[in-house]
CSV table of C-alpha atoms and ligand atoms in Angstrom, one decimal:
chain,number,residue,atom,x,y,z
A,1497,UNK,CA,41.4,-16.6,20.5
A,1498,UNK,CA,42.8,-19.8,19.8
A,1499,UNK,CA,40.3,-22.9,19.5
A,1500,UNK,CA,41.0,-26.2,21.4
A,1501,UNK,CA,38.0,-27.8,19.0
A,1502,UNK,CA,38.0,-26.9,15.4
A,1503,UNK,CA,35.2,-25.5,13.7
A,1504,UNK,CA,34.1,-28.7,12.0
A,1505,UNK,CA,33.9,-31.0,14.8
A,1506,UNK,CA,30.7,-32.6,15.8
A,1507,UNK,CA,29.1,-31.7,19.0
A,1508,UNK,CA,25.9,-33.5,20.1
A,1509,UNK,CA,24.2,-35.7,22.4
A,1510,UNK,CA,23.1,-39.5,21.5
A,1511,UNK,CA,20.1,-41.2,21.8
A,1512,UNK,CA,18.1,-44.9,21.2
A,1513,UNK,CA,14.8,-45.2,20.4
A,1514,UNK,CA,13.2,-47.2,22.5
A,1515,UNK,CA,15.0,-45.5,25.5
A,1516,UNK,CA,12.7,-42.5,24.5
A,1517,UNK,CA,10.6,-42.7,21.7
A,1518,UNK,CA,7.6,-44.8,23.5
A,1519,UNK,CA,5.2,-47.8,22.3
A,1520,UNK,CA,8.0,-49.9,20.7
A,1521,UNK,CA,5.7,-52.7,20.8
A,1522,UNK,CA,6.6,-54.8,18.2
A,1523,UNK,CA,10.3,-55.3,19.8
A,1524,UNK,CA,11.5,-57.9,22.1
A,1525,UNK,CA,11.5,-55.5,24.9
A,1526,UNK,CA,8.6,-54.8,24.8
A,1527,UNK,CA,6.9,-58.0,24.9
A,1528,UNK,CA,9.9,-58.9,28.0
A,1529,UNK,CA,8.4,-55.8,29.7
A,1530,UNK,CA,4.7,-57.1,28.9
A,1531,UNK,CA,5.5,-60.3,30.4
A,1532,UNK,CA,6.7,-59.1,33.7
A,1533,UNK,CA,10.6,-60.2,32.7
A,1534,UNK,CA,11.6,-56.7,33.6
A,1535,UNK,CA,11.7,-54.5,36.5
A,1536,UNK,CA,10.5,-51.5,34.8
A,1537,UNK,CA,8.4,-50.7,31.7
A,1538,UNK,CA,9.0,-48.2,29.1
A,1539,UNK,CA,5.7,-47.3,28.1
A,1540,UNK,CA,5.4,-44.2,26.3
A,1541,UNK,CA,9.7,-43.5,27.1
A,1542,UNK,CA,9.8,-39.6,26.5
A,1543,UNK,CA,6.7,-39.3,23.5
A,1544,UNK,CA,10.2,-38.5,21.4
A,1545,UNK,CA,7.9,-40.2,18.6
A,1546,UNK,CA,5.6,-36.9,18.9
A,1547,UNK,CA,8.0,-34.4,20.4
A,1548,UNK,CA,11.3,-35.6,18.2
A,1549,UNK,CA,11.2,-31.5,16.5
A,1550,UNK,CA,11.4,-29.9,19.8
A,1551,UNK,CA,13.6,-32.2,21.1
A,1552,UNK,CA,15.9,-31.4,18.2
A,1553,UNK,CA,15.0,-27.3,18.3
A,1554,UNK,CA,16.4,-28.0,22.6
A,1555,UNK,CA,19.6,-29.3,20.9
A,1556,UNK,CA,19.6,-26.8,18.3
A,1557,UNK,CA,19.4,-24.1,20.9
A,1558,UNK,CA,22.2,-25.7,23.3
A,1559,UNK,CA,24.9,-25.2,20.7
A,1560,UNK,CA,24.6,-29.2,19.2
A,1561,UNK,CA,25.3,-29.1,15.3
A,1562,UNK,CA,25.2,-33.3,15.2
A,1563,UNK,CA,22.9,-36.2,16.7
A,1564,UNK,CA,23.2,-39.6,16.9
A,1565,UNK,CA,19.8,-41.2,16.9
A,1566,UNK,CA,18.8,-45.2,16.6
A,1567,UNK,CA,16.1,-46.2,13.8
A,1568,UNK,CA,14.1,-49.1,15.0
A,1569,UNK,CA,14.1,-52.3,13.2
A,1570,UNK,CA,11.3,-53.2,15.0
A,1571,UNK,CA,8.9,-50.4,13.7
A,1572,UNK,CA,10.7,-50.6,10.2
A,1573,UNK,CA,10.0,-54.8,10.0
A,1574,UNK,CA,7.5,-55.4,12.5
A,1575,UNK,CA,7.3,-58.9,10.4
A,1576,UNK,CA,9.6,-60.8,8.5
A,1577,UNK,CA,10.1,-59.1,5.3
A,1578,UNK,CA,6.8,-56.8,5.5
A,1579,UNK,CA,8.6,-53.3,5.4
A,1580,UNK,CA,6.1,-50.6,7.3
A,1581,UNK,CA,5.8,-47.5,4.7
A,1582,UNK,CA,4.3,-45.2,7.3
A,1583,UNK,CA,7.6,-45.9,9.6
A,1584,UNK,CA,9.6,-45.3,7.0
A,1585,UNK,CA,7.5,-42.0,6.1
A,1586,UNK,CA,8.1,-41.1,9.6
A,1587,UNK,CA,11.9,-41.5,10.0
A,1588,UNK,CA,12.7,-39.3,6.9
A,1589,UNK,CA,10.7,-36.6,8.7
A,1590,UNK,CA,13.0,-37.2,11.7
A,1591,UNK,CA,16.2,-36.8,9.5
A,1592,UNK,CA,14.8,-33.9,8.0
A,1593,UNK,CA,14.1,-32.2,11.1
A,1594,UNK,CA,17.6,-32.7,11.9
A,1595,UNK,CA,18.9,-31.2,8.6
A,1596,UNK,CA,16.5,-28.6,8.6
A,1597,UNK,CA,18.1,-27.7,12.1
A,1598,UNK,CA,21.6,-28.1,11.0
A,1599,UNK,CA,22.2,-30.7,13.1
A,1600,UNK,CA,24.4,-34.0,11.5
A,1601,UNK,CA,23.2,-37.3,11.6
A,1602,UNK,CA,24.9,-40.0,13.0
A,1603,UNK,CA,22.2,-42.9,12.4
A,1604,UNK,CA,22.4,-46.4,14.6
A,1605,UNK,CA,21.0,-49.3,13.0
A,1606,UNK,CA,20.4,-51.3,16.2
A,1607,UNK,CA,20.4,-50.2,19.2
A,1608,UNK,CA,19.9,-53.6,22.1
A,1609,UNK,CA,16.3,-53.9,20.5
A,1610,UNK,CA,15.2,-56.8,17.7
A,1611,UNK,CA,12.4,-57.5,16.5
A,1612,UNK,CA,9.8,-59.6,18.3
A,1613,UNK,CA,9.9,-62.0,15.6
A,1614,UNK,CA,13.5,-62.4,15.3
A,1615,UNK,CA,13.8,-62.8,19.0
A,1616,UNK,CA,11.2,-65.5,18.8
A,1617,UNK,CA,13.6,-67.3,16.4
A,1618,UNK,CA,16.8,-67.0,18.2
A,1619,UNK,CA,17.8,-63.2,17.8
A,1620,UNK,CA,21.1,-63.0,16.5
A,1621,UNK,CA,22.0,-66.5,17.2
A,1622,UNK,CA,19.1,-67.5,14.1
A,1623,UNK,CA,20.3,-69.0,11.3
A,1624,UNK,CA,19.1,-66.1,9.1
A,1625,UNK,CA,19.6,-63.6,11.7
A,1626,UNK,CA,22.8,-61.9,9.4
A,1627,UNK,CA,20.7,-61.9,6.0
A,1628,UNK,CA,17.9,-60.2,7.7
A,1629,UNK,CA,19.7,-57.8,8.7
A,1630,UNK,CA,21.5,-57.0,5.7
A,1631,UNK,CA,18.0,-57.0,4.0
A,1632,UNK,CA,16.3,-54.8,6.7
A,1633,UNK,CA,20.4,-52.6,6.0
A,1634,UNK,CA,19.6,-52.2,2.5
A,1635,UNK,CA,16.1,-51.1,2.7
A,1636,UNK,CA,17.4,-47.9,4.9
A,1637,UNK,CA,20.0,-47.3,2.8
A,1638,UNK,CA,17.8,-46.9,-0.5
A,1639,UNK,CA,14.7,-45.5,1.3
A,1640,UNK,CA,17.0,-42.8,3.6
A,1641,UNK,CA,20.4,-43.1,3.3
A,1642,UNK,CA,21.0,-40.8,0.7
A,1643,UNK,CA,23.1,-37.7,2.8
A,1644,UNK,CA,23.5,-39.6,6.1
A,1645,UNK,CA,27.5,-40.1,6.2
A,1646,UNK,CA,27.9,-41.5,9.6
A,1647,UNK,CA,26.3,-44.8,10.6
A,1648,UNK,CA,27.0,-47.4,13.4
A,1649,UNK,CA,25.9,-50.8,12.4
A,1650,UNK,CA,24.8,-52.3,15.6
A,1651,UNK,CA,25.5,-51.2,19.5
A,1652,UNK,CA,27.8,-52.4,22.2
A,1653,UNK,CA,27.9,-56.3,21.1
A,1654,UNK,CA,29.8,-56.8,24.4
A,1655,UNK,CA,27.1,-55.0,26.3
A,1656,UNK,CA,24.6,-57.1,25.0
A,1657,UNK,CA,25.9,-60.4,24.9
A,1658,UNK,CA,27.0,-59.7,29.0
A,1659,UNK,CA,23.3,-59.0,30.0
A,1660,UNK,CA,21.7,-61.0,27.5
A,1661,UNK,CA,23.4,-64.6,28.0
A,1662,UNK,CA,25.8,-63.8,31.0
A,1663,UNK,CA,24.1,-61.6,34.1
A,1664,UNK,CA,20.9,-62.9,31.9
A,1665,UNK,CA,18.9,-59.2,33.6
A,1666,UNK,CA,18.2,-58.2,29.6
A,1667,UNK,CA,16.3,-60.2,26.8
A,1668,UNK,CA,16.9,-62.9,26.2
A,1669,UNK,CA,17.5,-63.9,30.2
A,1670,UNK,CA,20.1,-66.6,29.8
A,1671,UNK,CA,22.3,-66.5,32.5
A,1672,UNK,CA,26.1,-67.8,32.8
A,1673,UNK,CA,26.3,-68.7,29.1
A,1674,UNK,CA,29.4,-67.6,28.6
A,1675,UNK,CA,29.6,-69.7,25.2
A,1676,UNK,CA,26.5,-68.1,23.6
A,1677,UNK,CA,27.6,-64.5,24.8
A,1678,UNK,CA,30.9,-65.5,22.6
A,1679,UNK,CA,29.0,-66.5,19.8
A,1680,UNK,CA,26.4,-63.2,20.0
A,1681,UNK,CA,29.2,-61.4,19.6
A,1682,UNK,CA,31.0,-62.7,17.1
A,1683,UNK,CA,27.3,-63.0,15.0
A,1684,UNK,CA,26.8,-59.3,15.4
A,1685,UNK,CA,30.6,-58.7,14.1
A,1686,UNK,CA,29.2,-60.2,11.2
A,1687,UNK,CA,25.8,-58.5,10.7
A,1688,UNK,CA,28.3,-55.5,11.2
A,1689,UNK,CA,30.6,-56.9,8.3
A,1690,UNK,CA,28.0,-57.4,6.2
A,1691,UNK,CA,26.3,-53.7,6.7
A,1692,UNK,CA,29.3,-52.6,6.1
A,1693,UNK,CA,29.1,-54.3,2.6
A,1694,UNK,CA,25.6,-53.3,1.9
A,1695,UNK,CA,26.0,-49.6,3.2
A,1696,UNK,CA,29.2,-49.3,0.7
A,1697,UNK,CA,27.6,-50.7,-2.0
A,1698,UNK,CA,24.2,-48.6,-2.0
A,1699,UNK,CA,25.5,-45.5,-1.3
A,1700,UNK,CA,28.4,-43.1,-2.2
A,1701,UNK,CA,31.4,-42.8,0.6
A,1702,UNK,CA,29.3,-43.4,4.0
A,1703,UNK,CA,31.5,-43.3,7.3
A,1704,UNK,CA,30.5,-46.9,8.6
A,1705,UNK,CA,31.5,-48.4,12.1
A,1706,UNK,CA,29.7,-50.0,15.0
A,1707,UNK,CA,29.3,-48.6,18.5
A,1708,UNK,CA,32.1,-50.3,20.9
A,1709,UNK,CA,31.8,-50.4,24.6
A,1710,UNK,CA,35.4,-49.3,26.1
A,1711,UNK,CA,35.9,-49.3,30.1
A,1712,UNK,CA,39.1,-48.7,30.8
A,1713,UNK,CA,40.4,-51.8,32.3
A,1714,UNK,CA,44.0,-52.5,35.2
A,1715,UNK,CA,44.6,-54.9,37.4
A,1716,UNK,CA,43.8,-54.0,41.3
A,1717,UNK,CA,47.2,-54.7,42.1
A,1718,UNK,CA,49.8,-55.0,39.2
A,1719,UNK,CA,52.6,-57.0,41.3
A,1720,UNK,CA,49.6,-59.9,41.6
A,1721,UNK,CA,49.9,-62.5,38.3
A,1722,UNK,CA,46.1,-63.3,39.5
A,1723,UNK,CA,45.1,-60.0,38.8
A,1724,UNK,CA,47.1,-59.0,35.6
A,1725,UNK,CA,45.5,-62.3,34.1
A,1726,UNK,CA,41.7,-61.2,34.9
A,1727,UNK,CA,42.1,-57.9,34.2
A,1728,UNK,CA,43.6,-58.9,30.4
A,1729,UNK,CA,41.0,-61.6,30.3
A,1730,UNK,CA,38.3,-59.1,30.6
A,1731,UNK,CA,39.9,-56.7,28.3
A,1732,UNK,CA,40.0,-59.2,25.5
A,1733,UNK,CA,36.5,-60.4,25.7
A,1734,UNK,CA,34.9,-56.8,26.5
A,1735,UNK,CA,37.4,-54.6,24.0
A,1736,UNK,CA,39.5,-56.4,22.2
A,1737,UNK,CA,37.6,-59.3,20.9
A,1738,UNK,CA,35.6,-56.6,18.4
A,1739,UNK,CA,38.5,-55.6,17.0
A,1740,UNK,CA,40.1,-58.9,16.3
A,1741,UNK,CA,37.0,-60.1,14.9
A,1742,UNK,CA,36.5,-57.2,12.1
A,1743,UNK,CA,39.1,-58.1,10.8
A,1744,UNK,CA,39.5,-58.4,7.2
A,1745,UNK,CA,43.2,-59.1,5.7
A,1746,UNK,CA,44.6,-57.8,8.2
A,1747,UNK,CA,42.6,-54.5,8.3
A,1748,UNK,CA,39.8,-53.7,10.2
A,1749,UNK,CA,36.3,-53.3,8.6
A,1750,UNK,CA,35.7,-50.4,9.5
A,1751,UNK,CA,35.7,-46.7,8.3
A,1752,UNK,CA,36.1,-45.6,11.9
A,1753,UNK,CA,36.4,-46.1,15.4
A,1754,UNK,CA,33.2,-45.4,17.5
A,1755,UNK,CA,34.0,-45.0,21.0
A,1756,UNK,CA,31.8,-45.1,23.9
A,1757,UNK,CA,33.6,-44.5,27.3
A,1758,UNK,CA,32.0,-44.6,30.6
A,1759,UNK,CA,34.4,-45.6,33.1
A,1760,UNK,CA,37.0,-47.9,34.4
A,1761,UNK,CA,37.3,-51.3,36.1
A,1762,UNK,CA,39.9,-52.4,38.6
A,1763,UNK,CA,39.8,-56.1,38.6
A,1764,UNK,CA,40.3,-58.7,41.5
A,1765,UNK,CA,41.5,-62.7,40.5
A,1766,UNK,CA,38.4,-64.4,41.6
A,1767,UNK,CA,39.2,-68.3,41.1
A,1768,UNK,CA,34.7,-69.3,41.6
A,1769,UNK,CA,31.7,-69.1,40.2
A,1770,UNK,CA,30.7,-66.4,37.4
A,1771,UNK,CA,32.8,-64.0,38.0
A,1772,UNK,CA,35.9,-66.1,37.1
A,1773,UNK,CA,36.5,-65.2,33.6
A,1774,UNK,CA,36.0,-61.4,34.4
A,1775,UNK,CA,37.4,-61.4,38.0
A,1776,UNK,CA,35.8,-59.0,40.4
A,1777,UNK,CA,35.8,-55.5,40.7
A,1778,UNK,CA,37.7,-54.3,43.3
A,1779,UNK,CA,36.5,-50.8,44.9
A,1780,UNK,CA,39.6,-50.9,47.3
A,1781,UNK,CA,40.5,-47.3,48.5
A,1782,UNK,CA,44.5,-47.7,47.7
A,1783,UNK,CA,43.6,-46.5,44.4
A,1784,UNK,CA,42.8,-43.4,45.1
A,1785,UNK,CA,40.5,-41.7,48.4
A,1786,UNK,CA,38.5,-39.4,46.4
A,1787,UNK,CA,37.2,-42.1,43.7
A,1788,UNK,CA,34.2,-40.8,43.0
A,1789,UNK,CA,31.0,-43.0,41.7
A,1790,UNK,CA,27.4,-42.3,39.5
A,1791,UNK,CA,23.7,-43.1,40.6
A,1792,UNK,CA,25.0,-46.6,39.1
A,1793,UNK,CA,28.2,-47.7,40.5
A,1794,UNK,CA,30.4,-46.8,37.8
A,1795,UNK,CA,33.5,-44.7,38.5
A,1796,UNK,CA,34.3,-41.4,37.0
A,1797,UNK,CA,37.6,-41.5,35.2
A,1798,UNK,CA,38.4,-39.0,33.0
A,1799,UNK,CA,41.6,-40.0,31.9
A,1800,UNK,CA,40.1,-43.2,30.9
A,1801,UNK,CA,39.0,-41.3,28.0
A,1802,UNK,CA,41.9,-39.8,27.4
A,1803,UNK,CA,44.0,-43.7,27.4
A,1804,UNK,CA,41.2,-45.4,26.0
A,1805,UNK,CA,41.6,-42.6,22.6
A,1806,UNK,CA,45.4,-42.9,22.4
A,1807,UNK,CA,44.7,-46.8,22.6
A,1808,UNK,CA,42.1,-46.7,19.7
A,1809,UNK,CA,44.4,-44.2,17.5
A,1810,UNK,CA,46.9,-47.3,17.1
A,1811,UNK,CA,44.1,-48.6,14.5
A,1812,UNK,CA,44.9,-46.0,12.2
A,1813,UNK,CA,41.4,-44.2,12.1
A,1814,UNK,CA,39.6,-41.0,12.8
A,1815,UNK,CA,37.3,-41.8,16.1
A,1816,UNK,CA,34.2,-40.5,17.3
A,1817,UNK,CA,33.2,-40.8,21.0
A,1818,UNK,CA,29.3,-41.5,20.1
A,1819,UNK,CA,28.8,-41.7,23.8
A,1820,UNK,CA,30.5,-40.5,27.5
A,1821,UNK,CA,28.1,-38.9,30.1
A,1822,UNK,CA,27.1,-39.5,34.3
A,1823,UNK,CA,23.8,-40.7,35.9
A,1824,UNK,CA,23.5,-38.2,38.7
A,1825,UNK,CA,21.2,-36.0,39.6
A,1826,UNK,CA,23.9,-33.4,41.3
A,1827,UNK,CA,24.3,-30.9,38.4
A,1828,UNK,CA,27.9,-29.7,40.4
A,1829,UNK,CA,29.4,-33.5,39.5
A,1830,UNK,CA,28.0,-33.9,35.7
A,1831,UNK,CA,29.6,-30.2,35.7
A,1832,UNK,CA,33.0,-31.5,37.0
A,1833,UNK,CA,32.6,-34.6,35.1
A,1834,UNK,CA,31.8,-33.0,31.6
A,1835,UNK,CA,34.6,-30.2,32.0
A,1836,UNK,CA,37.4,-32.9,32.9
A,1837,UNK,CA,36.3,-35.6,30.1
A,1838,UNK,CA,36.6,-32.4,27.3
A,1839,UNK,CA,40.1,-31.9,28.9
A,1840,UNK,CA,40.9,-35.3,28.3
A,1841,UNK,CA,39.3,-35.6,24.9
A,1842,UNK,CA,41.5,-32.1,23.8
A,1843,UNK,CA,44.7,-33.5,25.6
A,1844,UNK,CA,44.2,-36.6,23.1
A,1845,UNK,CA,43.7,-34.2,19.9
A,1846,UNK,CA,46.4,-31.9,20.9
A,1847,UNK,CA,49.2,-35.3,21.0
A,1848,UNK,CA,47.8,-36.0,17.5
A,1849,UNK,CA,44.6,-38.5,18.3
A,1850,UNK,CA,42.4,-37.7,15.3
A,1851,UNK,CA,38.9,-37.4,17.3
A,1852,UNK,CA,36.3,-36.0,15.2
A,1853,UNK,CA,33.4,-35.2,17.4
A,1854,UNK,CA,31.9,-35.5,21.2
A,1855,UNK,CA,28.2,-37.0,21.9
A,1856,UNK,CA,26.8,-36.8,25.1
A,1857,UNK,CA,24.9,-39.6,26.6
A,1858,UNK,CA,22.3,-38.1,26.5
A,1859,UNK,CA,20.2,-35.4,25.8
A,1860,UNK,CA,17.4,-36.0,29.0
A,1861,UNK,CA,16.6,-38.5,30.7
A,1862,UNK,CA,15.2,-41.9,29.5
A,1863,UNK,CA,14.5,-45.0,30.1
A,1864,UNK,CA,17.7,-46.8,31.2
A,1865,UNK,CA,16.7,-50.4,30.0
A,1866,UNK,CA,17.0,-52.6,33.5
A,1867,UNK,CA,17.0,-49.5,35.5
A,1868,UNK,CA,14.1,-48.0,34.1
A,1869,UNK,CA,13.6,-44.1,34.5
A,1870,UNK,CA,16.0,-44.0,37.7
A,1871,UNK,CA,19.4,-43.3,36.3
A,1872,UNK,CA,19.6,-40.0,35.1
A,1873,UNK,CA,22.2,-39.4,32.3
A,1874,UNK,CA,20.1,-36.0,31.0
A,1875,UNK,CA,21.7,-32.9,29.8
A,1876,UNK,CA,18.1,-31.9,30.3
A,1877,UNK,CA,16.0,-34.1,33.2
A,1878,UNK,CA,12.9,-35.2,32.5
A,1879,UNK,CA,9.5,-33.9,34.3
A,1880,UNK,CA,8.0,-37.4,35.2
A,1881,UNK,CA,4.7,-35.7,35.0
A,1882,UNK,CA,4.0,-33.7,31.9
A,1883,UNK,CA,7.5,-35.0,30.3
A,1884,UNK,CA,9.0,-31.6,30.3
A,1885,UNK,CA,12.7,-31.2,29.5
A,1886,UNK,CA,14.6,-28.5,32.1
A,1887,UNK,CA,18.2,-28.3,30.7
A,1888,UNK,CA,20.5,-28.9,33.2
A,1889,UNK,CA,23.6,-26.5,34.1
A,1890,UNK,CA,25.7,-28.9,31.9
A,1891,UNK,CA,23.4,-28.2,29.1
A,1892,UNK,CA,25.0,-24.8,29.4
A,1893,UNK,CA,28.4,-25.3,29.8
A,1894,UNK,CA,28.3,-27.9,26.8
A,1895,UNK,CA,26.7,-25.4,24.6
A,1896,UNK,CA,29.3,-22.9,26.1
A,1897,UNK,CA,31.9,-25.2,24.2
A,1898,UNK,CA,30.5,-26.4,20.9
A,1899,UNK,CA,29.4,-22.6,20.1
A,1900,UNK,CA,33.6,-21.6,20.8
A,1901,UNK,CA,35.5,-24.8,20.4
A,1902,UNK,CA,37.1,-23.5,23.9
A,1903,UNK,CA,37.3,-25.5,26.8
A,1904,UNK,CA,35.7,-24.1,29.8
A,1905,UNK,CA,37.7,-22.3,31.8
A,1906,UNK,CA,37.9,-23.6,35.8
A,1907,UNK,CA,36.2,-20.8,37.2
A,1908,UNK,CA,33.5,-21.0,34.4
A,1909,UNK,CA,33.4,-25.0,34.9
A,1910,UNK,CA,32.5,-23.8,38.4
A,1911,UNK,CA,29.9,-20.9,38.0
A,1912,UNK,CA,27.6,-22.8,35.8
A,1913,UNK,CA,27.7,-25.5,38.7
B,2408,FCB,C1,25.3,-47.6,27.0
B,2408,FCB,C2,24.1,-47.8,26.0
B,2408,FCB,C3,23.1,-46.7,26.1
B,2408,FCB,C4,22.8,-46.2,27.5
B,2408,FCB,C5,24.2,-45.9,28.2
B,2408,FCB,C6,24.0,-45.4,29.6
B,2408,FCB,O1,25.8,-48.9,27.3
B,2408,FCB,O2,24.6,-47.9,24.7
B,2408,FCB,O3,21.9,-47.2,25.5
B,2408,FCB,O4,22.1,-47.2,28.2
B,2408,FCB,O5,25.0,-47.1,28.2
C-alpha cells in the first residue's frame, strides 16, 4: 500500500535534560530553583540520568527510530574550562544506548540551561560567553561527535530572551528589557554561527542548525492597520529576526531548518505598557467557535504546521520539526491533535516541502520549566509516585505511523482515543 512517510524518515520524540534527567545542580536553574526564584523545583526531573536505557527501549518499542536529546553544558563544564570525564563517560553511554537501539540521534547543545558559572558572569550577554561555547562545542565534537549527523546548536533564542529579559518568569528575571532580549538573541545567533564553524571543522558532513521557535502569527482583524503592524512586529522579532541574523553572504548558516511549532497567535494593537511591541493576543470567538486550547493556553492549529513548513521551504532546505506536541491530560484531544498535525505535515511533503522527520514533544512528562510537573506534553505520563511511564493512546497511534509511514485513518484516529 502506498506510503504517505517514506521509509527513511525520522520518527521520534524530543527531550532536554534538565526537564528530565534530575540533579542538574551545577546549572543556573538550579541554583534559581535553590533560591526560591521559581515556582517549582526540578529535583530529581524523571531519574532519566538512571533510567535513560528504558526510556530509550519505551521509544524503541513505540515504533521511534530517532531521538533528539540535550547534552548538558552544565554537567560537561561544571567550571570554567575544567571538562568533567565521568560526564563525558556517561553521555557516550547515552548515545550508545540509542545506537544500540536503532534509534538516530539528534543531539542539542543547549537547551535554556548555562552553566552556574557563566550565568554568574552574564550568560550569553558575557564577554566570552561565544568563545566558551565554541570551546565547550569542540570538546563534544572530538570526545562524541564522531556518527552523530544531526545537531542543533542552541534552543529557541526567542523563547529565551522573552522569559529571560522580557516576562523576566525564567533565569535571569529581568523584566521589560526589551533591549537585552535583542541583544541575547542576536549573541546566541552567534554562538550558533560559530558552532556551526567548529562542528564543520571537527567532523566529517554533520547536519548543523539550531532549534527555532515558530507560532504561527495573523492579525486579529486584517482590515485594522493597528493590528497588521503588531502582528508583523511580533513576527519579525519572534521568527524572522533568526533568520536574518544567520545570515552569511546572503545565505543562511545553516545546514537545515529546525522547526518547532506549537501553535498560533492572533494579535490585538495594544498602544501601552509591555505588550506594545508584541500587541496582545486576542482570544475573540469571530475566528472560529470551536478554537480549541492546551492545559496552557496555547491554541491547537494544525494548519499552522502545515503554513509555517511551506514558509520555511522558501529557505531552500530540508526541515525537521524537532518539536510539535499538546499539554493535556485528555488522551481523546492529543489523539485528535497528533492525527491532524501528521495530516498537515504530509499535506506539506506531498506539495514538495522537503520535511525529513517528526519529533514529538515529548516522550512523558517532565518538568515544564516555570510550570513545573503540571503541564503534561507525555506520549507516556509520568507516575508522580514511583516515576513510572504508562504510554498514553497516542503513544499507540504514533507508533501506528512510524512502523507504516501511513497516516491514521479517521476511524483508527478515533478507536485508539
Ligand atoms: C519548548 C521548549 C521545550 C518545552 C516545550 C513545551 O519551547 O523547547 O523545552 O518546554 O516548549
Amino acid at each position: 500500500m502506498e506510503r504517505d512517510f517514506p521509509e527513511d524518515f525520522l520518527w521520534g520524540a524530543a527531550t532536554a535534560a534538565h526537564q528530565v534527567e534530575g540533579f542538574n545542580v551545577a546549572s543556573d536553574w538550579w541554583a534559581a530553583e535553590e533560591a526560591g526564584l521559581l515556582p517549582h523545583r526540578s529535583g530529581a526531573a524523571c531519574r532519566h540520568l538512571e533510567r535513560f536505557e528504558e526510556d530509550f527501549e519505551l521509544a524503541r518499542r513505540y515504533g521511534h527510530n530517532a531521538h533528539r536529546l540535550s547534552l548538558e553544558w552544565a554537567r560537561l563544564e561544571p567550571r570554567p574550562g575544567v571538562f568533567d570525564a565521568e560526564a563525558f563517560a556517561h553521555y557516550a553511554r547515552v548515545l550508545a544506548a540509542l545506537r544500540a537501539r536503532g534509534l538516530e540521534p539528534i543531539v542539542t547543545l543547549q537547551h535554556f540551561t548555562l552553566p552556574r558559572w557563566l550565568a554568574e558572569r552574564g550568560g550569553w550577554l558575557a564577554s566570552d560567553a561565544i568563545e566558551r561555547f565554541a570551546r565547550y562545542v569542540a570538546e563534544v565534537a572530538r570526545a562524541l561527535g564522531s556518527g552523530i549527523r544531526w545537531w542543533l546548536t542552541v534552543n529557541e533564542p526567542t523563547v529565551l530572551a522573552k522569559h529571560g529579559y522580557v516576562t523576566g518568569d525564567w533565569p535571569p528575571f529581568r523584566r521589560g528589557r526589551w533591549d537585552l532580549a535583542m541583544r541575547v538573541i542576536a549573541r546566541m545567533i552567534a554562538a550558533h554561527e560559530s558552532a556551526y564553524r567548529v562542528l564543520h571543522e571537527i567532523l566529517a558532513r554533520p547536519l548543523v542548525s539550531f532549534a527555532h521557535s515558530l507560532p504561527w502569527i495573523e492579525p486579529c482583524d486584517p482590515g485594522r492597520w493597528r493590528d497588521r503592524a503588531a502582528a508583523a512586529l511580533r513576527r519579525w522579532f519572534l521568527c524572522d529576526s533568526c533568520f536574518w541574523l544567520v545570515r552569511e553572504r546572503g545565505r543562511p548558516l545553516l545546514d537545515f531548518v529546525a522547526v518547532n511549532y506549537y501553535t498560533r497567535s492572533i494579535v490585538r494593537w495594544r498602544a501601552r505598557g509591555r505588550a506594545l511591541l508584541f500587541g496582545v493576543d486576542c482570544l475573540d470567538p469571530h475566528h472560529g467557535d470551536r478554537r480549541r486550547f492546551d492545559e496552557l493556553g496555547q491554541e491547537v492549529w494544525p494548519e499552522g504546521l502545515y503554513r509555517t513548513l511551506c514558509r520555511c521551504a522558501r529557505l531552500g532546505l530540508p526541515i525537521l520539526v524537532t518539536e510539535n506536541g499538546i499539554a493535556t491530560t485528555d488522551d481523546g484531544l492529543r489523539i485528535e491533535h497528533l492525527s491532524e498535525h501528521l495530516r498537515a505535515l504530509a499535506r506539506a511533503r506531498a506539495e514538495g516541502v522537503d520535511v525529513r522527520g517528526y519529533l514529538y514533544w515529548t516522550l512523558f512528562d517532565n518538568y515544564e520549566w516555570a510550570r513545573g510537573f503540571t503541564a503534561h506534553f507525555g506520549l507516556a505520563a509520568l507516575d508522580p509516585e514511583n516515576g513510572e511511564r504508562r504510554p498514553r493512546p497516542a503513544m499507540e497511534l504514533f507508533a501506528r505511523v512510524a512502523r507504516s509511514g501511513r497516516l491514521p485513518r479517521t476511524e483508527e484516529a478515533g478507536e485508539a482515543a
